[in-house]
Tab-separated table of C-alpha atoms in Angstrom:
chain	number	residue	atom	x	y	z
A	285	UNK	CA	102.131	107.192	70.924
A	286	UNK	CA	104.570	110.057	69.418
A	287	UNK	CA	107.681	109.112	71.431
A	288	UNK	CA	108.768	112.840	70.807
A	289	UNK	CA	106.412	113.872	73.631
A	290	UNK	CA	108.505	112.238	76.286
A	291	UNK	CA	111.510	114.039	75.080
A	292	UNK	CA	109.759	117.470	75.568
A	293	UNK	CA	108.217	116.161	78.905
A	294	UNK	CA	111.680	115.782	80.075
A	295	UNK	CA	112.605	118.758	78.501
A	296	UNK	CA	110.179	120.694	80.175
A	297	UNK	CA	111.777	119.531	83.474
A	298	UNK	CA	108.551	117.359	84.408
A	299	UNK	CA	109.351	115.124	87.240
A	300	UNK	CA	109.610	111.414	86.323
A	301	UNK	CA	106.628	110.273	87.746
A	302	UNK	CA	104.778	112.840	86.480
A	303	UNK	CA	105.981	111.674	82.989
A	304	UNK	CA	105.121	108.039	83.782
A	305	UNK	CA	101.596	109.123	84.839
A	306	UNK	CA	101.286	111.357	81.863
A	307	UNK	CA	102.441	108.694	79.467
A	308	UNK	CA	99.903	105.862	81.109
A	309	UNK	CA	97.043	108.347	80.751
A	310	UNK	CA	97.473	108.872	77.161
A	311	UNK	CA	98.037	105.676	76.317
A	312	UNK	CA	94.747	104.398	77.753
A	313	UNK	CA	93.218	107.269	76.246
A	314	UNK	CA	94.919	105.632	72.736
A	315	UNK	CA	93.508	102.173	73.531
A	316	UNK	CA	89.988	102.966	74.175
A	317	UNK	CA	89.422	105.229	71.068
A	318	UNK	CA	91.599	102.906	68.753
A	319	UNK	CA	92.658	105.375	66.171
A	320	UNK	CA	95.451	106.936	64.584
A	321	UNK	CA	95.927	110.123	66.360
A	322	UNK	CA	95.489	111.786	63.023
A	323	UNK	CA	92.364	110.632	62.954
A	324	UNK	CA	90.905	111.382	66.703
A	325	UNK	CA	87.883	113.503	66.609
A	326	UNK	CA	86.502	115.717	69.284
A	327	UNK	CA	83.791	113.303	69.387
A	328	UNK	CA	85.669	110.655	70.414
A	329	UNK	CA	87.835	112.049	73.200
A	330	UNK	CA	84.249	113.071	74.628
A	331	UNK	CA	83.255	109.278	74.605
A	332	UNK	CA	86.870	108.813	76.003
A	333	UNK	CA	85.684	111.353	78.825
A	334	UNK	CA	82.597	109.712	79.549
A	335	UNK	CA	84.484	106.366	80.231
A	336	UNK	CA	86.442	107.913	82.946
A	337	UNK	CA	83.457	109.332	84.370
A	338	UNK	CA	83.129	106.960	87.609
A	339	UNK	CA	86.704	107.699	88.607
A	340	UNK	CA	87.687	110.590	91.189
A	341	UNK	CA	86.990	114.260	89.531
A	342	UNK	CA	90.641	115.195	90.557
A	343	UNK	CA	91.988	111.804	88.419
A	344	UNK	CA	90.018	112.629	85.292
A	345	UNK	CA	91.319	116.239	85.486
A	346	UNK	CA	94.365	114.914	85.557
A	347	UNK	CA	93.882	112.765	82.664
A	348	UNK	CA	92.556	115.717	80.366
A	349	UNK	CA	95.424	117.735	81.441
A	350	UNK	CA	98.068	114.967	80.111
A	351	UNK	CA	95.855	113.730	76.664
A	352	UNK	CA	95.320	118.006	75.886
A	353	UNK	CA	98.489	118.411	76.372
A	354	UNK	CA	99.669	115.589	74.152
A	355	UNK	CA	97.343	116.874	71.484
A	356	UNK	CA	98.471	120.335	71.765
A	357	UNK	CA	102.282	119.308	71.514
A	358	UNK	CA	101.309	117.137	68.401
A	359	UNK	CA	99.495	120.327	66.700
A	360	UNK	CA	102.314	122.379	67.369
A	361	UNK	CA	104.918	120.387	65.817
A	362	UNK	CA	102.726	119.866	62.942
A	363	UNK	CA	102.208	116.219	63.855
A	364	UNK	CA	98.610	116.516	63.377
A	365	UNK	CA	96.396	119.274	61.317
A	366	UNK	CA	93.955	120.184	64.178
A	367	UNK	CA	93.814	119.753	67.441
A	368	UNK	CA	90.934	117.536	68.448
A	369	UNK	CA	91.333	118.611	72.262
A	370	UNK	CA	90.911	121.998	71.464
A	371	UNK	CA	88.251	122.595	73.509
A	372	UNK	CA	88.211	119.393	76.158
A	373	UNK	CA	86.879	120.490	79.270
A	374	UNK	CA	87.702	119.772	82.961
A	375	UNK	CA	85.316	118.373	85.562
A	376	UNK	CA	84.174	119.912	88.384
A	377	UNK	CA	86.406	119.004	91.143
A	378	UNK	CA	84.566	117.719	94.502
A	379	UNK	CA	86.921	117.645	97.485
A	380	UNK	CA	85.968	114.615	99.621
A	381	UNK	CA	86.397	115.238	103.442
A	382	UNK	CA	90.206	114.142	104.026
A	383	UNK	CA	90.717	111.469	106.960
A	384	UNK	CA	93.296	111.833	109.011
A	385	UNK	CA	94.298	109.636	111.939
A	386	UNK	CA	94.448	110.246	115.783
A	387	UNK	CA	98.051	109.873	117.179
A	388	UNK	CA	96.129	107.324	119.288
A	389	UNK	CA	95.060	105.417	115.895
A	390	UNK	CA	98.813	105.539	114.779
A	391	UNK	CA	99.851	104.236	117.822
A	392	UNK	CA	97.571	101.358	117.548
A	393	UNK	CA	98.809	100.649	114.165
A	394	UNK	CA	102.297	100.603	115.498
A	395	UNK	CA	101.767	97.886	118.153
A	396	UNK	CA	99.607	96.049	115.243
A	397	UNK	CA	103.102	95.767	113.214
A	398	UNK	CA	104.257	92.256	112.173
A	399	UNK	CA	108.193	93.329	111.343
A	400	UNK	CA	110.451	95.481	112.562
A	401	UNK	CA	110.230	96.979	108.129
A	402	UNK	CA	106.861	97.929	109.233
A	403	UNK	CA	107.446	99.211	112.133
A	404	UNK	CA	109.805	101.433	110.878
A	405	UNK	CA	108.312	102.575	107.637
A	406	UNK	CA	105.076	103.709	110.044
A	407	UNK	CA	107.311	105.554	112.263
A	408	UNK	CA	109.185	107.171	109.074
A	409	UNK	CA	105.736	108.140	107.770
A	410	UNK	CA	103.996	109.655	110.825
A	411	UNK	CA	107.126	111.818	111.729
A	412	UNK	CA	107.841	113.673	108.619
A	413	UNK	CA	105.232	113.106	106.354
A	414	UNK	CA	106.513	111.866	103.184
A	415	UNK	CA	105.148	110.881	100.224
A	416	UNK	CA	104.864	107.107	99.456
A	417	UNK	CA	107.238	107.781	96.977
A	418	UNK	CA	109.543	109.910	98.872
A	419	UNK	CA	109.539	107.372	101.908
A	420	UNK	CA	109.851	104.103	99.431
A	421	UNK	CA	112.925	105.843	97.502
A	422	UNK	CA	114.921	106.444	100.379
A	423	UNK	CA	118.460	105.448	100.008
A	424	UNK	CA	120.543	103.574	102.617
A	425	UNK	CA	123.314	105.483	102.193
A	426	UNK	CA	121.119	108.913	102.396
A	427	UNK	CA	120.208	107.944	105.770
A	428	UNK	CA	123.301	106.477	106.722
A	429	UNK	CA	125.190	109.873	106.072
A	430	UNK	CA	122.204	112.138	107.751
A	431	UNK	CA	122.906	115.223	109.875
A	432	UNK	CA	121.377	115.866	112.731
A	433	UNK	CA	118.595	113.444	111.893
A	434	UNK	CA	117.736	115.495	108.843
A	435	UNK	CA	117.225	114.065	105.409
A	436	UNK	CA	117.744	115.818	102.116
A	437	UNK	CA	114.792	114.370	100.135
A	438	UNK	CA	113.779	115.138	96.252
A	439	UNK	CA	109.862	115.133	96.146
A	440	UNK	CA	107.720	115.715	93.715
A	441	UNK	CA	108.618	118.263	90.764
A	442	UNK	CA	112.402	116.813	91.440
A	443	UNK	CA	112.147	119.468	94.023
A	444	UNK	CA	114.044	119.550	97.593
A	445	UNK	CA	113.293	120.116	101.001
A	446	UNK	CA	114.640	119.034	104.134
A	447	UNK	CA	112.710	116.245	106.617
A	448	UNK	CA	113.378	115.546	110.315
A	449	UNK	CA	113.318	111.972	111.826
A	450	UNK	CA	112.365	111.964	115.852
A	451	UNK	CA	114.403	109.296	118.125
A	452	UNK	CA	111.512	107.312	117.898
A	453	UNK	CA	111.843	106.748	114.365
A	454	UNK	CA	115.528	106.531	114.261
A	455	UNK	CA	115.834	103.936	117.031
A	456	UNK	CA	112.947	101.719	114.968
A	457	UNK	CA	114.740	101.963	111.263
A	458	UNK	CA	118.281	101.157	113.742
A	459	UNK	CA	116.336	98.067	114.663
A	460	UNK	CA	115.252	97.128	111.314
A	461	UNK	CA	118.865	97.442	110.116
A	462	UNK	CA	120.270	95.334	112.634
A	463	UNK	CA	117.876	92.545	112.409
A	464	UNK	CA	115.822	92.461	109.112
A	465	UNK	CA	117.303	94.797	106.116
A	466	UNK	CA	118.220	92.789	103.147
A	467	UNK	CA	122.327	93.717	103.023
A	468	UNK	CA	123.791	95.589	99.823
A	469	UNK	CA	120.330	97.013	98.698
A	470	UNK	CA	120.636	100.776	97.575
A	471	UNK	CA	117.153	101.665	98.953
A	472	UNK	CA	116.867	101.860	103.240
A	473	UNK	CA	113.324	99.571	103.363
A	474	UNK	CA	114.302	97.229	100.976
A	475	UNK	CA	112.135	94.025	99.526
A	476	UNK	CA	112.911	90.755	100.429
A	477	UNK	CA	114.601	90.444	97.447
A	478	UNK	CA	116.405	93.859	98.145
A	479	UNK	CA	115.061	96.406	95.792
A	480	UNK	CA	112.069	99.136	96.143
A	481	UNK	CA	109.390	98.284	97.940
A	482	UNK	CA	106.182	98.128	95.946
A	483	UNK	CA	104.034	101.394	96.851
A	484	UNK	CA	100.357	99.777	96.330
A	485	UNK	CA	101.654	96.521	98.248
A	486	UNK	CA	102.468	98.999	101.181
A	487	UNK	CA	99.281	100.442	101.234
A	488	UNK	CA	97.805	96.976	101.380
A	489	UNK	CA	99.503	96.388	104.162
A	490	UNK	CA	99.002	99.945	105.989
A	491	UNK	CA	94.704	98.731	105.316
A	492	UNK	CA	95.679	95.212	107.038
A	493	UNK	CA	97.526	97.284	110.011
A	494	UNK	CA	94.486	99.456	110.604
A	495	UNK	CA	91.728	96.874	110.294
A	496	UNK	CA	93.767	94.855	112.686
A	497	UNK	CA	93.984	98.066	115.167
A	498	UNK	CA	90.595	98.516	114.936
A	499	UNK	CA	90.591	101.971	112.884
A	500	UNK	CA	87.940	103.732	111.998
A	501	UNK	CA	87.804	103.735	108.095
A	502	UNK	CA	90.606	101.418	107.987
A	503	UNK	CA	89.660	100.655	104.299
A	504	UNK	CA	90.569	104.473	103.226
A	505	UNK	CA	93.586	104.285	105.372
A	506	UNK	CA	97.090	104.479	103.202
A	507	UNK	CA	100.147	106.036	103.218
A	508	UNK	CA	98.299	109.536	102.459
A	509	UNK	CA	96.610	109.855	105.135
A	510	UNK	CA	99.490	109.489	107.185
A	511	UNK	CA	100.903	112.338	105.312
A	512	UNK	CA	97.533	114.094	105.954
A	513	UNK	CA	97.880	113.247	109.752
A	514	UNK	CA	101.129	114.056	110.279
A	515	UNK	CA	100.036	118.017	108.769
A	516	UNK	CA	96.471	118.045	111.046
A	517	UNK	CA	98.189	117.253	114.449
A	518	UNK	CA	101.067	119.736	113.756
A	519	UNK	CA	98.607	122.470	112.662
A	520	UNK	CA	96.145	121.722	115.855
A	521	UNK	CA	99.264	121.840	118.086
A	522	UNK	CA	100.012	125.195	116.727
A	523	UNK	CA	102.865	125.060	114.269
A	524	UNK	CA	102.565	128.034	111.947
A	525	UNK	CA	101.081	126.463	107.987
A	526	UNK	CA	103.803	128.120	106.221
A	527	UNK	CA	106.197	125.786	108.465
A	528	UNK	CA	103.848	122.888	107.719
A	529	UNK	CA	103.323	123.670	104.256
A	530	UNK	CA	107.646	123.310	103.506
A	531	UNK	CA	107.578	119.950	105.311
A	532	UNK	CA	105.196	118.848	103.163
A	533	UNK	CA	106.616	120.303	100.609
A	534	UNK	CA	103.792	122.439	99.208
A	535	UNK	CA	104.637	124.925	96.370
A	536	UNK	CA	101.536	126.907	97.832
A	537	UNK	CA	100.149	127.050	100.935
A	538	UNK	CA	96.276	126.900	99.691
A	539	UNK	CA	97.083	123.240	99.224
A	540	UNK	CA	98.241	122.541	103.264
A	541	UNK	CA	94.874	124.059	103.805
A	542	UNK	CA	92.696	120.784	102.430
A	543	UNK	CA	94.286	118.717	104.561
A	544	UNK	CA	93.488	120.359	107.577
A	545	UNK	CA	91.131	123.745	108.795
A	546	UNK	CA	92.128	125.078	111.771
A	547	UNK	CA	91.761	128.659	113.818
A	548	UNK	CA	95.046	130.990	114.505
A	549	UNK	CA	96.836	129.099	117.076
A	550	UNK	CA	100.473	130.220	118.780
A	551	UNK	CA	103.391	130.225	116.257
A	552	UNK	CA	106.261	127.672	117.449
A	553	UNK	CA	109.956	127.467	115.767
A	554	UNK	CA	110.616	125.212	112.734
A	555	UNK	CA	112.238	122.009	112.489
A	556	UNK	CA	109.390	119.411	113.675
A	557	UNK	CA	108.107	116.063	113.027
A	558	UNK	CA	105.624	114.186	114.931
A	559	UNK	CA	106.139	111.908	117.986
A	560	UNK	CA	104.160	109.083	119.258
């Protein structure tokens, strides 16, 4: 792979996972077809296509979206004579029904919690709806200096927005300090070893929690569709979706709209999270 992409991935301001996803997807793309990328063919990035077939339309879009680009950014720096992914097509995306969770199924989940980590994390994820990333990131020292129980948090596209943690959740990550936090880690739900906690092990652990609840679907459940639940309960209590769509932190609010349809309800102020 033409290392030189990275640098104008980061030049382009692209977040850093999005360049880590980017960079995976093209170098699977390089592994299956085998070749130089000199000597790619149209042909082949359609067998490429076909092999991603069974995955999720959305995930193969995003695939073509990172290999054209790479081929495009080769052609234009005259790394390559013609661009083979000229004319690669997207899928046809089909929106699966989103589940979200009942504040009743989150609280079941909650008293299904083996640690006080767990505990916590839930409670951090059902009151501001974070991103896995967002919630596994967290810095000690960001919450420890909070105001007003509001975190500054960079989400995706290195952008910011503003979250707000409920008692609830601040008296169960107090807890966890006190009695289970590995000491001197940077990040605020820290491994037992003290670094990041591993986002696919988490939502392992969120399917264990729900199976052991007894929630419906509890094999689809993950950290998403706490995020998902968090935005449907506000919306059906009547928070306004721009409000909704800035905690989530939603460049447009078309995209607050899949997770959850709703009619016109009463506008109330800003500054929410969710309490159980």
């Amino acid at each position: 792979m033409n290392k030189a992409y990275v640098d104008y991935l980061v030049g382009e301001q692209k977040s850093s996972n999005t360049i880590k996803a980017y960079v995976k997807d093209v170098e699977q793309m390089l592994d299956y077809i085998g070749k130089l990328e000199e000597n790619i063919s149209y042909a082949d990035l359609l067998n490429w296509k076909a092999s991603i077939s069974s995955m999720a339309s959305a995930s193969v879009n995003r695939k073509i979206v990172a290999v054209s680009g790479y081929f495009k950014f080769l052609h234009d720096v005259d790394a390559i004579s013609t661009n083979p992914a000229a004319n690669l097509k997207s899928v046809k995306v089909h929106n699966k029904e989103k589940l979200a969770m009942s504040r009743e199924d989150i609280c079941k989940m909650l008293n299904a919690c083996k640690s006080n980590r767990q505990k916590a994390m839930l409670y951090t994820l059902g009151a501001t709806g974070m991103r896995v990333s967002e919630l596994t990131g967290l810095g000690y020292k960001q919450y420890r200096d909070r105001v007003d129980n509001q975190l500054v948090i960079t989400g995706k596209g290195d952008k910011q927005r503003v979250v707000y943690l409920n008692h609830q959740a601040v008296e169960a990550i107090n807890l966890y300090i006190r009695t289970e936090r590995k000491a001197g880690s940077e990040f605020l739900f820290a491994s037992s070893q003290g670094g990041k906690v591993d986002a696919n092990n988490f939502d392992k652990t969120l399917k264990a929690l729900a199976r052991k609840a007894g929630v419906k679907n509890a094999d689809a459940v993950s950290a998403h569709t706490f995020r998902h639940s968090f935005a449907t309960i506000l919306l059906n209590e009547g928070q306004p979706i721009d409000v909704v769509s800035k905690l989530l932190g939603h460049n447009n609010i078309q995209t607050t709209l899949i997770y959850a349809k709703r009619n016109a309800q009463t506008l109330r102020a800003a500054g929410v999270s969710v309490s159980f």
